[in-house]
JSON list of N, CA and C in Angstrom, two decimals:
[
{"chain": "A", "resi": 29, "resn": "MET", "atom": "N", "xyz": [-4.45, 22.91, -8.90]},
{"chain": "A", "resi": 29, "resn": "MET", "atom": "CA", "xyz": [-5.33, 21.96, -8.23]},
{"chain": "A", "resi": 29, "resn": "MET", "atom": "C", "xyz": [-4.54, 20.70, -7.91]},
{"chain": "A", "resi": 30, "resn": "CYS", "atom": "N", "xyz": [-4.69, 20.23, -6.72]},
{"chain": "A", "resi": 30, "resn": "CYS", "atom": "CA", "xyz": [-3.95, 19.07, -6.26]},
{"chain": "A", "resi": 30, "resn": "CYS", "atom": "C", "xyz": [-4.88, 17.86, -6.20]},
{"chain": "A", "resi": 31, "resn": "MET", "atom": "N", "xyz": [-4.43, 16.77, -6.76]},
{"chain": "A", "resi": 31, "resn": "MET", "atom": "CA", "xyz": [-5.25, 15.56, -6.77]},
{"chain": "A", "resi": 31, "resn": "MET", "atom": "C", "xyz": [-4.74, 14.57, -5.73]},
{"chain": "A", "resi": 32, "resn": "LYS", "atom": "N", "xyz": [-5.60, 13.68, -5.35]},
{"chain": "A", "resi": 32, "resn": "LYS", "atom": "CA", "xyz": [-5.20, 12.61, -4.45]},
{"chain": "A", "resi": 32, "resn": "LYS", "atom": "C", "xyz": [-4.53, 11.50, -5.25]},
{"chain": "A", "resi": 33, "resn": "THR", "atom": "N", "xyz": [-3.46, 10.96, -4.70]},
{"chain": "A", "resi": 33, "resn": "THR", "atom": "CA", "xyz": [-2.79, 9.81, -5.29]},
{"chain": "A", "resi": 33, "resn": "THR", "atom": "C", "xyz": [-3.11, 8.60, -4.44]},
{"chain": "A", "resi": 34, "resn": "ARG", "atom": "N", "xyz": [-3.53, 7.51, -5.10]},
{"chain": "A", "resi": 34, "resn": "ARG", "atom": "CA", "xyz": [-3.93, 6.30, -4.39]},
{"chain": "A", "resi": 34, "resn": "ARG", "atom": "C", "xyz": [-2.87, 5.22, -4.57]},
{"chain": "A", "resi": 35, "resn": "ILE", "atom": "N", "xyz": [-2.34, 4.73, -3.44]},
{"chain": "A", "resi": 35, "resn": "ILE", "atom": "CA", "xyz": [-1.29, 3.71, -3.48]},
{"chain": "A", "resi": 35, "resn": "ILE", "atom": "C", "xyz": [-1.69, 2.53, -2.61]},
{"chain": "A", "resi": 36, "resn": "LEU", "atom": "N", "xyz": [-1.53, 1.33, -3.15]},
{"chain": "A", "resi": 36, "resn": "LEU", "atom": "CA", "xyz": [-1.72, 0.09, -2.41]},
{"chain": "A", "resi": 36, "resn": "LEU", "atom": "C", "xyz": [-0.36, -0.47, -2.06]},
{"chain": "A", "resi": 37, "resn": "PHE", "atom": "N", "xyz": [-0.13, -0.74, -0.79]},
{"chain": "A", "resi": 37, "resn": "PHE", "atom": "CA", "xyz": [1.10, -1.37, -0.32]},
{"chain": "A", "resi": 37, "resn": "PHE", "atom": "C", "xyz": [0.79, -2.82, 0.04]},
{"chain": "A", "resi": 38, "resn": "VAL", "atom": "N", "xyz": [1.55, -3.74, -0.52]},
{"chain": "A", "resi": 38, "resn": "VAL", "atom": "CA", "xyz": [1.41, -5.16, -0.20]},
{"chain": "A", "resi": 38, "resn": "VAL", "atom": "C", "xyz": [2.77, -5.65, 0.26]},
{"chain": "A", "resi": 39, "resn": "GLY", "atom": "N", "xyz": [2.85, -6.15, 1.48]},
{"chain": "A", "resi": 39, "resn": "GLY", "atom": "CA", "xyz": [4.14, -6.58, 1.98]},
{"chain": "A", "resi": 39, "resn": "GLY", "atom": "C", "xyz": [4.03, -7.30, 3.30]},
{"chain": "A", "resi": 40, "resn": "ASN", "atom": "N", "xyz": [5.15, -7.35, 3.99]},
{"chain": "A", "resi": 40, "resn": "ASN", "atom": "CA", "xyz": [5.18, -8.01, 5.29]},
{"chain": "A", "resi": 40, "resn": "ASN", "atom": "C", "xyz": [5.60, -7.00, 6.35]},
{"chain": "A", "resi": 41, "resn": "SER", "atom": "N", "xyz": [6.18, -7.47, 7.43]},
{"chain": "A", "resi": 41, "resn": "SER", "atom": "CA", "xyz": [6.50, -6.58, 8.54]},
{"chain": "A", "resi": 41, "resn": "SER", "atom": "C", "xyz": [7.52, -5.50, 8.17]},
{"chain": "A", "resi": 42, "resn": "PHE", "atom": "N", "xyz": [8.33, -5.73, 7.14]},
{"chain": "A", "resi": 42, "resn": "PHE", "atom": "CA", "xyz": [9.29, -4.70, 6.73]},
{"chain": "A", "resi": 42, "resn": "PHE", "atom": "C", "xyz": [8.56, -3.46, 6.21]},
{"chain": "A", "resi": 43, "resn": "THR", "atom": "N", "xyz": [7.41, -3.64, 5.59]},
{"chain": "A", "resi": 43, "resn": "THR", "atom": "CA", "xyz": [6.61, -2.51, 5.11]},
{"chain": "A", "resi": 43, "resn": "THR", "atom": "C", "xyz": [5.85, -1.87, 6.27]},
{"chain": "A", "resi": 44, "resn": "ALA", "atom": "N", "xyz": [5.34, -2.67, 7.16]},
{"chain": "A", "resi": 44, "resn": "ALA", "atom": "CA", "xyz": [4.49, -2.16, 8.24]},
{"chain": "A", "resi": 44, "resn": "ALA", "atom": "C", "xyz": [5.27, -1.65, 9.44]},
{"chain": "A", "resi": 45, "resn": "ARG", "atom": "N", "xyz": [6.45, -2.16, 9.66]},
{"chain": "A", "resi": 45, "resn": "ARG", "atom": "CA", "xyz": [7.20, -1.89, 10.89]},
{"chain": "A", "resi": 45, "resn": "ARG", "atom": "C", "xyz": [7.32, -0.40, 11.22]},
{"chain": "A", "resi": 46, "resn": "ASN", "atom": "N", "xyz": [7.76, 0.39, 10.26]},
{"chain": "A", "resi": 46, "resn": "ASN", "atom": "CA", "xyz": [7.96, 1.82, 10.50]},
{"chain": "A", "resi": 46, "resn": "ASN", "atom": "C", "xyz": [6.82, 2.66, 9.91]},
{"chain": "A", "resi": 47, "resn": "ASN", "atom": "N", "xyz": [5.71, 2.01, 9.65]},
{"chain": "A", "resi": 47, "resn": "ASN", "atom": "CA", "xyz": [4.53, 2.66, 9.08]},
{"chain": "A", "resi": 47, "resn": "ASN", "atom": "C", "xyz": [4.90, 3.42, 7.81]},
{"chain": "A", "resi": 48, "resn": "LEU", "atom": "N", "xyz": [5.55, 2.73, 6.90]},
{"chain": "A", "resi": 48, "resn": "LEU", "atom": "CA", "xyz": [6.02, 3.33, 5.64]},
{"chain": "A", "resi": 48, "resn": "LEU", "atom": "C", "xyz": [4.92, 4.07, 4.88]},
{"chain": "A", "resi": 49, "resn": "PRO", "atom": "N", "xyz": [3.72, 3.54, 4.73]},
{"chain": "A", "resi": 49, "resn": "PRO", "atom": "CA", "xyz": [2.69, 4.28, 3.99]},
{"chain": "A", "resi": 49, "resn": "PRO", "atom": "C", "xyz": [2.37, 5.64, 4.61]},
{"chain": "A", "resi": 50, "resn": "ASP", "atom": "N", "xyz": [2.24, 5.70, 5.93]},
{"chain": "A", "resi": 50, "resn": "ASP", "atom": "CA", "xyz": [1.91, 6.96, 6.58]},
{"chain": "A", "resi": 50, "resn": "ASP", "atom": "C", "xyz": [3.08, 7.94, 6.50]},
{"chain": "A", "resi": 51, "resn": "LEU", "atom": "N", "xyz": [4.29, 7.45, 6.62]},
{"chain": "A", "resi": 51, "resn": "LEU", "atom": "CA", "xyz": [5.47, 8.29, 6.49]},
{"chain": "A", "resi": 51, "resn": "LEU", "atom": "C", "xyz": [5.52, 8.93, 5.10]},
{"chain": "A", "resi": 52, "resn": "LEU", "atom": "N", "xyz": [5.26, 8.14, 4.08]},
{"chain": "A", "resi": 52, "resn": "LEU", "atom": "CA", "xyz": [5.23, 8.66, 2.72]},
{"chain": "A", "resi": 52, "resn": "LEU", "atom": "C", "xyz": [4.11, 9.68, 2.55]},
{"chain": "A", "resi": 53, "resn": "ALA", "atom": "N", "xyz": [2.95, 9.42, 3.12]},
{"chain": "A", "resi": 53, "resn": "ALA", "atom": "CA", "xyz": [1.83, 10.36, 3.04]},
{"chain": "A", "resi": 53, "resn": "ALA", "atom": "C", "xyz": [2.19, 11.69, 3.69]},
{"chain": "A", "resi": 54, "resn": "GLN", "atom": "N", "xyz": [2.86, 11.65, 4.81]},
{"chain": "A", "resi": 54, "resn": "GLN", "atom": "CA", "xyz": [3.28, 12.87, 5.48]},
{"chain": "A", "resi": 54, "resn": "GLN", "atom": "C", "xyz": [4.27, 13.67, 4.63]},
{"chain": "A", "resi": 55, "resn": "LEU", "atom": "N", "xyz": [5.20, 12.98, 3.98]},
{"chain": "A", "resi": 55, "resn": "LEU", "atom": "CA", "xyz": [6.17, 13.65, 3.12]},
{"chain": "A", "resi": 55, "resn": "LEU", "atom": "C", "xyz": [5.47, 14.31, 1.92]},
{"chain": "A", "resi": 56, "resn": "VAL", "atom": "N", "xyz": [4.54, 13.61, 1.32]},
{"chain": "A", "resi": 56, "resn": "VAL", "atom": "CA", "xyz": [3.80, 14.16, 0.17]},
{"chain": "A", "resi": 56, "resn": "VAL", "atom": "C", "xyz": [3.03, 15.40, 0.59]},
{"chain": "A", "resi": 57, "resn": "GLU", "atom": "N", "xyz": [2.32, 15.29, 1.69]},
{"chain": "A", "resi": 57, "resn": "GLU", "atom": "CA", "xyz": [1.50, 16.41, 2.14]},
{"chain": "A", "resi": 57, "resn": "GLU", "atom": "C", "xyz": [2.36, 17.60, 2.56]},
{"chain": "A", "resi": 58, "resn": "ALA", "atom": "N", "xyz": [3.49, 17.37, 3.19]},
{"chain": "A", "resi": 58, "resn": "ALA", "atom": "CA", "xyz": [4.36, 18.46, 3.63]},
{"chain": "A", "resi": 58, "resn": "ALA", "atom": "C", "xyz": [5.01, 19.16, 2.43]},
{"chain": "A", "resi": 59, "resn": "GLY", "atom": "N", "xyz": [5.35, 18.40, 1.42]},
{"chain": "A", "resi": 59, "resn": "GLY", "atom": "CA", "xyz": [6.05, 18.96, 0.28]},
{"chain": "A", "resi": 59, "resn": "GLY", "atom": "C", "xyz": [5.18, 19.63, -0.74]},
{"chain": "A", "resi": 60, "resn": "SER", "atom": "N", "xyz": [3.96, 19.17, -0.89]},
{"chain": "A", "resi": 60, "resn": "SER", "atom": "CA", "xyz": [3.14, 19.70, -1.98]},
{"chain": "A", "resi": 60, "resn": "SER", "atom": "C", "xyz": [1.71, 20.05, -1.58]},
{"chain": "A", "resi": 61, "resn": "LYS", "atom": "N", "xyz": [1.37, 19.77, -0.35]},
{"chain": "A", "resi": 61, "resn": "LYS", "atom": "CA", "xyz": [0.02, 20.00, 0.13]},
{"chain": "A", "resi": 61, "resn": "LYS", "atom": "C", "xyz": [-1.01, 19.15, -0.61]},
{"chain": "A", "resi": 62, "resn": "CYS", "atom": "N", "xyz": [-0.55, 18.12, -1.28]},
{"chain": "A", "resi": 62, "resn": "CYS", "atom": "CA", "xyz": [-1.45, 17.15, -1.91]},
{"chain": "A", "resi": 62, "resn": "CYS", "atom": "C", "xyz": [-1.75, 16.05, -0.91]},
{"chain": "A", "resi": 63, "resn": "ALA", "atom": "N", "xyz": [-2.62, 15.17, -1.29]},
{"chain": "A", "resi": 63, "resn": "ALA", "atom": "CA", "xyz": [-2.98, 14.08, -0.39]},
{"chain": "A", "resi": 63, "resn": "ALA", "atom": "C", "xyz": [-2.60, 12.74, -0.99]},
{"chain": "A", "resi": 64, "resn": "LEU", "atom": "N", "xyz": [-2.15, 11.85, -0.14]},
{"chain": "A", "resi": 64, "resn": "LEU", "atom": "CA", "xyz": [-1.85, 10.49, -0.53]},
{"chain": "A", "resi": 64, "resn": "LEU", "atom": "C", "xyz": [-2.84, 9.60, 0.21]},
{"chain": "A", "resi": 65, "resn": "VAL", "atom": "N", "xyz": [-3.62, 8.85, -0.55]},
{"chain": "A", "resi": 65, "resn": "VAL", "atom": "CA", "xyz": [-4.57, 7.91, 0.02]},
{"chain": "A", "resi": 65, "resn": "VAL", "atom": "C", "xyz": [-3.95, 6.53, -0.13]},
{"chain": "A", "resi": 66, "resn": "TRP", "atom": "N", "xyz": [-3.86, 5.79, 0.96]},
{"chain": "A", "resi": 66, "resn": "TRP", "atom": "CA", "xyz": [-3.17, 4.51, 0.87]},
{"chain": "A", "resi": 66, "resn": "TRP", "atom": "C", "xyz": [-3.94, 3.43, 1.63]},
{"chain": "A", "resi": 67, "resn": "LYS", "atom": "N", "xyz": [-3.63, 2.21, 1.22]},
{"chain": "A", "resi": 67, "resn": "LYS", "atom": "CA", "xyz": [-4.15, 1.01, 1.88]},
{"chain": "A", "resi": 67, "resn": "LYS", "atom": "C", "xyz": [-2.98, 0.07, 2.05]},
{"chain": "A", "resi": 68, "resn": "LEU", "atom": "N", "xyz": [-2.82, -0.48, 3.24]},
{"chain": "A", "resi": 68, "resn": "LEU", "atom": "CA", "xyz": [-1.73, -1.41, 3.52]},
{"chain": "A", "resi": 68, "resn": "LEU", "atom": "C", "xyz": [-2.32, -2.79, 3.74]},
{"chain": "A", "resi": 69, "resn": "PHE", "atom": "N", "xyz": [-1.82, -3.75, 2.99]},
{"chain": "A", "resi": 69, "resn": "PHE", "atom": "CA", "xyz": [-2.16, -5.15, 3.20]},
{"chain": "A", "resi": 69, "resn": "PHE", "atom": "C", "xyz": [-0.87, -5.83, 3.60]},
{"chain": "A", "resi": 70, "resn": "SER", "atom": "N", "xyz": [-0.75, -6.19, 4.87]},
{"chain": "A", "resi": 70, "resn": "SER", "atom": "CA", "xyz": [0.52, -6.71, 5.39]},
{"chain": "A", "resi": 70, "resn": "SER", "atom": "C", "xyz": [0.27, -7.90, 6.30]},
{"chain": "A", "resi": 71, "resn": "THR", "atom": "N", "xyz": [1.07, -8.92, 6.10]},
{"chain": "A", "resi": 71, "resn": "THR", "atom": "CA", "xyz": [1.07, -10.09, 6.97]},
{"chain": "A", "resi": 71, "resn": "THR", "atom": "C", "xyz": [2.52, -10.42, 7.29]},
{"chain": "A", "resi": 72, "resn": "GLY", "atom": "N", "xyz": [2.86, -10.48, 8.56]},
{"chain": "A", "resi": 72, "resn": "GLY", "atom": "CA", "xyz": [4.23, -10.75, 8.97]},
{"chain": "A", "resi": 72, "resn": "GLY", "atom": "C", "xyz": [4.78, -12.03, 8.36]},
{"chain": "A", "resi": 73, "resn": "GLY", "atom": "N", "xyz": [5.94, -11.92, 7.72]},
{"chain": "A", "resi": 73, "resn": "GLY", "atom": "CA", "xyz": [6.61, -13.07, 7.15]},
{"chain": "A", "resi": 73, "resn": "GLY", "atom": "C", "xyz": [6.02, -13.61, 5.86]},
{"chain": "A", "resi": 74, "resn": "ALA", "atom": "N", "xyz": [4.99, -12.98, 5.35]},
{"chain": "A", "resi": 74, "resn": "ALA", "atom": "CA", "xyz": [4.32, -13.49, 4.14]},
{"chain": "A", "resi": 74, "resn": "ALA", "atom": "C", "xyz": [5.11, -13.15, 2.89]},
{"chain": "A", "resi": 75, "resn": "SER", "atom": "N", "xyz": [5.11, -14.07, 1.95]},
{"chain": "A", "resi": 75, "resn": "SER", "atom": "CA", "xyz": [5.72, -13.82, 0.64]},
{"chain": "A", "resi": 75, "resn": "SER", "atom": "C", "xyz": [4.66, -13.18, -0.25]},
{"chain": "A", "resi": 76, "resn": "LEU", "atom": "N", "xyz": [5.11, -12.64, -1.38]},
{"chain": "A", "resi": 76, "resn": "LEU", "atom": "CA", "xyz": [4.14, -12.08, -2.33]},
{"chain": "A", "resi": 76, "resn": "LEU", "atom": "C", "xyz": [3.21, -13.16, -2.85]},
{"chain": "A", "resi": 77, "resn": "GLU", "atom": "N", "xyz": [3.74, -14.36, -3.06]},
{"chain": "A", "resi": 77, "resn": "GLU", "atom": "CA", "xyz": [2.90, -15.46, -3.53]},
{"chain": "A", "resi": 77, "resn": "GLU", "atom": "C", "xyz": [1.79, -15.75, -2.53]},
{"chain": "A", "resi": 78, "resn": "GLN", "atom": "N", "xyz": [2.12, -15.75, -1.24]},
{"chain": "A", "resi": 78, "resn": "GLN", "atom": "CA", "xyz": [1.09, -15.98, -0.22]},
{"chain": "A", "resi": 78, "resn": "GLN", "atom": "C", "xyz": [0.04, -14.88, -0.24]},
{"chain": "A", "resi": 79, "resn": "HIS", "atom": "N", "xyz": [0.48, -13.64, -0.41]},
{"chain": "A", "resi": 79, "resn": "HIS", "atom": "CA", "xyz": [-0.47, -12.53, -0.49]},
{"chain": "A", "resi": 79, "resn": "HIS", "atom": "C", "xyz": [-1.41, -12.69, -1.68]},
{"chain": "A", "resi": 80, "resn": "PHE", "atom": "N", "xyz": [-0.86, -13.02, -2.83]},
{"chain": "A", "resi": 80, "resn": "PHE", "atom": "CA", "xyz": [-1.69, -13.08, -4.03]},
{"chain": "A", "resi": 80, "resn": "PHE", "atom": "C", "xyz": [-2.55, -14.33, -4.10]},
{"chain": "A", "resi": 81, "resn": "ASN", "atom": "N", "xyz": [-2.25, -15.32, -3.30]},
{"chain": "A", "resi": 81, "resn": "ASN", "atom": "CA", "xyz": [-3.11, -16.49, -3.22]},
{"chain": "A", "resi": 81, "resn": "ASN", "atom": "C", "xyz": [-4.31, -16.25, -2.30]},
{"chain": "A", "resi": 82, "resn": "LYS", "atom": "N", "xyz": [-4.28, -15.12, -1.57]},
{"chain": "A", "resi": 82, "resn": "LYS", "atom": "CA", "xyz": [-5.41, -14.75, -0.73]},
{"chain": "A", "resi": 82, "resn": "LYS", "atom": "C", "xyz": [-6.39, -13.92, -1.55]},
{"chain": "A", "resi": 83, "resn": "ASP", "atom": "N", "xyz": [-7.65, -14.14, -1.32]},
{"chain": "A", "resi": 83, "resn": "ASP", "atom": "CA", "xyz": [-8.69, -13.40, -2.05]},
{"chain": "A", "resi": 83, "resn": "ASP", "atom": "C", "xyz": [-8.67, -11.91, -1.74]},
{"chain": "A", "resi": 84, "resn": "ASP", "atom": "N", "xyz": [-8.24, -11.51, -0.54]},
{"chain": "A", "resi": 84, "resn": "ASP", "atom": "CA", "xyz": [-8.27, -10.11, -0.14]},
{"chain": "A", "resi": 84, "resn": "ASP", "atom": "C", "xyz": [-7.44, -9.23, -1.06]},
{"chain": "A", "resi": 85, "resn": "VAL", "atom": "N", "xyz": [-6.23, -9.64, -1.37]},
{"chain": "A", "resi": 85, "resn": "VAL", "atom": "CA", "xyz": [-5.36, -8.83, -2.23]},
{"chain": "A", "resi": 85, "resn": "VAL", "atom": "C", "xyz": [-5.90, -8.82, -3.66]},
{"chain": "A", "resi": 86, "resn": "ALA", "atom": "N", "xyz": [-6.35, -9.94, -4.13]},
{"chain": "A", "resi": 86, "resn": "ALA", "atom": "CA", "xyz": [-6.91, -9.99, -5.49]},
{"chain": "A", "resi": 86, "resn": "ALA", "atom": "C", "xyz": [-8.11, -9.05, -5.60]},
{"chain": "A", "resi": 87, "resn": "ALA", "atom": "N", "xyz": [-8.95, -9.03, -4.58]},
{"chain": "A", "resi": 87, "resn": "ALA", "atom": "CA", "xyz": [-10.12, -8.15, -4.59]},
{"chain": "A", "resi": 87, "resn": "ALA", "atom": "C", "xyz": [-9.71, -6.68, -4.57]},
{"chain": "A", "resi": 88, "resn": "LEU", "atom": "N", "xyz": [-8.70, -6.35, -3.78]},
{"chain": "A", "resi": 88, "resn": "LEU", "atom": "CA", "xyz": [-8.21, -4.97, -3.74]},
{"chain": "A", "resi": 88, "resn": "LEU", "atom": "C", "xyz": [-7.69, -4.53, -5.11]},
{"chain": "A", "resi": 89, "resn": "LEU", "atom": "N", "xyz": [-7.04, -5.43, -5.81]},
{"chain": "A", "resi": 89, "resn": "LEU", "atom": "CA", "xyz": [-6.50, -5.10, -7.13]},
{"chain": "A", "resi": 89, "resn": "LEU", "atom": "C", "xyz": [-7.62, -4.99, -8.17]},
{"chain": "A", "resi": 90, "resn": "ARG", "atom": "N", "xyz": [-8.63, -5.83, -8.05]},
{"chain": "A", "resi": 90, "resn": "ARG", "atom": "CA", "xyz": [-9.74, -5.82, -9.01]},
{"chain": "A", "resi": 90, "resn": "ARG", "atom": "C", "xyz": [-10.71, -4.67, -8.78]},
{"chain": "A", "resi": 91, "resn": "ASN", "atom": "N", "xyz": [-10.99, -4.38, -7.53]},
{"chain": "A", "resi": 91, "resn": "ASN", "atom": "CA", "xyz": [-12.12, -3.52, -7.20]},
{"chain": "A", "resi": 91, "resn": "ASN", "atom": "C", "xyz": [-11.78, -2.07, -6.89]},
{"chain": "A", "resi": 92, "resn": "ALA", "atom": "N", "xyz": [-10.53, -1.72, -6.94]},
{"chain": "A", "resi": 92, "resn": "ALA", "atom": "CA", "xyz": [-10.16, -0.33, -6.65]},
{"chain": "A", "resi": 92, "resn": "ALA", "atom": "C", "xyz": [-9.19, 0.16, -7.72]},
{"chain": "A", "resi": 93, "resn": "SER", "atom": "N", "xyz": [-9.22, 1.45, -7.91]},
{"chain": "A", "resi": 93, "resn": "SER", "atom": "CA", "xyz": [-8.34, 2.06, -8.90]},
{"chain": "A", "resi": 93, "resn": "SER", "atom": "C", "xyz": [-7.13, 2.64, -8.17]},
{"chain": "A", "resi": 94, "resn": "TRP", "atom": "N", "xyz": [-5.96, 2.06, -8.40]},
{"chain": "A", "resi": 94, "resn": "TRP", "atom": "CA", "xyz": [-4.73, 2.50, -7.74]},
{"chain": "A", "resi": 94, "resn": "TRP", "atom": "C", "xyz": [-3.84, 3.22, -8.75]},
{"chain": "A", "resi": 95, "resn": "ASP", "atom": "N", "xyz": [-3.21, 4.29, -8.28]},
{"chain": "A", "resi": 95, "resn": "ASP", "atom": "CA", "xyz": [-2.22, 4.98, -9.11]},
{"chain": "A", "resi": 95, "resn": "ASP", "atom": "C", "xyz": [-0.90, 4.23, -9.10]},
{"chain": "A", "resi": 96, "resn": "ALA", "atom": "N", "xyz": [-0.64, 3.54, -8.00]},
{"chain": "A", "resi": 96, "resn": "ALA", "atom": "CA", "xyz": [0.60, 2.76, -7.88]},
{"chain": "A", "resi": 96, "resn": "ALA", "atom": "C", "xyz": [0.36, 1.62, -6.92]},
{"chain": "A", "resi": 97, "resn": "VAL", "atom": "N", "xyz": [1.11, 0.54, -7.10]},
{"chain": "A", "resi": 97, "resn": "VAL", "atom": "CA", "xyz": [1.09, -0.59, -6.18]},
{"chain": "A", "resi": 97, "resn": "VAL", "atom": "C", "xyz": [2.53, -0.86, -5.80]},
{"chain": "A", "resi": 98, "resn": "VAL", "atom": "N", "xyz": [2.79, -0.86, -4.49]},
{"chain": "A", "resi": 98, "resn": "VAL", "atom": "CA", "xyz": [4.14, -1.11, -3.97]},
{"chain": "A", "resi": 98, "resn": "VAL", "atom": "C", "xyz": [4.16, -2.54, -3.45]},
{"chain": "A", "resi": 99, "resn": "LEU", "atom": "N", "xyz": [5.04, -3.36, -4.01]},
{"chain": "A", "resi": 99, "resn": "LEU", "atom": "CA", "xyz": [5.16, -4.76, -3.61]},
{"chain": "A", "resi": 99, "resn": "LEU", "atom": "C", "xyz": [6.47, -4.95, -2.87]},
{"chain": "A", "resi": 100, "resn": "GLN", "atom": "N", "xyz": [6.41, -5.62, -1.75]},
{"chain": "A", "resi": 100, "resn": "GLN", "atom": "CA", "xyz": [7.60, -5.87, -0.94]},
{"chain": "A", "resi": 100, "resn": "GLN", "atom": "C", "xyz": [7.56, -7.31, -0.46]},
{"chain": "A", "resi": 101, "resn": "GLU", "atom": "N", "xyz": [8.67, -8.00, -0.62]},
{"chain": "A", "resi": 101, "resn": "GLU", "atom": "CA", "xyz": [8.76, -9.38, -0.13]},
{"chain": "A", "resi": 101, "resn": "GLU", "atom": "C", "xyz": [10.00, -9.52, 0.71]}
]
């Protein structure tokens, strides 16, 4: 039985530019037929401090159960 893995990506344009979350999801699905569920929170040029000072990221961390969180600055 294959379970879904939930990953939150928080970063800037380096994370979003090549659609890293979707690329990773495609690799997971091709290799194991499992599913990767992801959410991307990205603001161009933003630092991690700027992201965490926003209520949106804090709410995502509080209100959802993530298997992993990828942080990029």
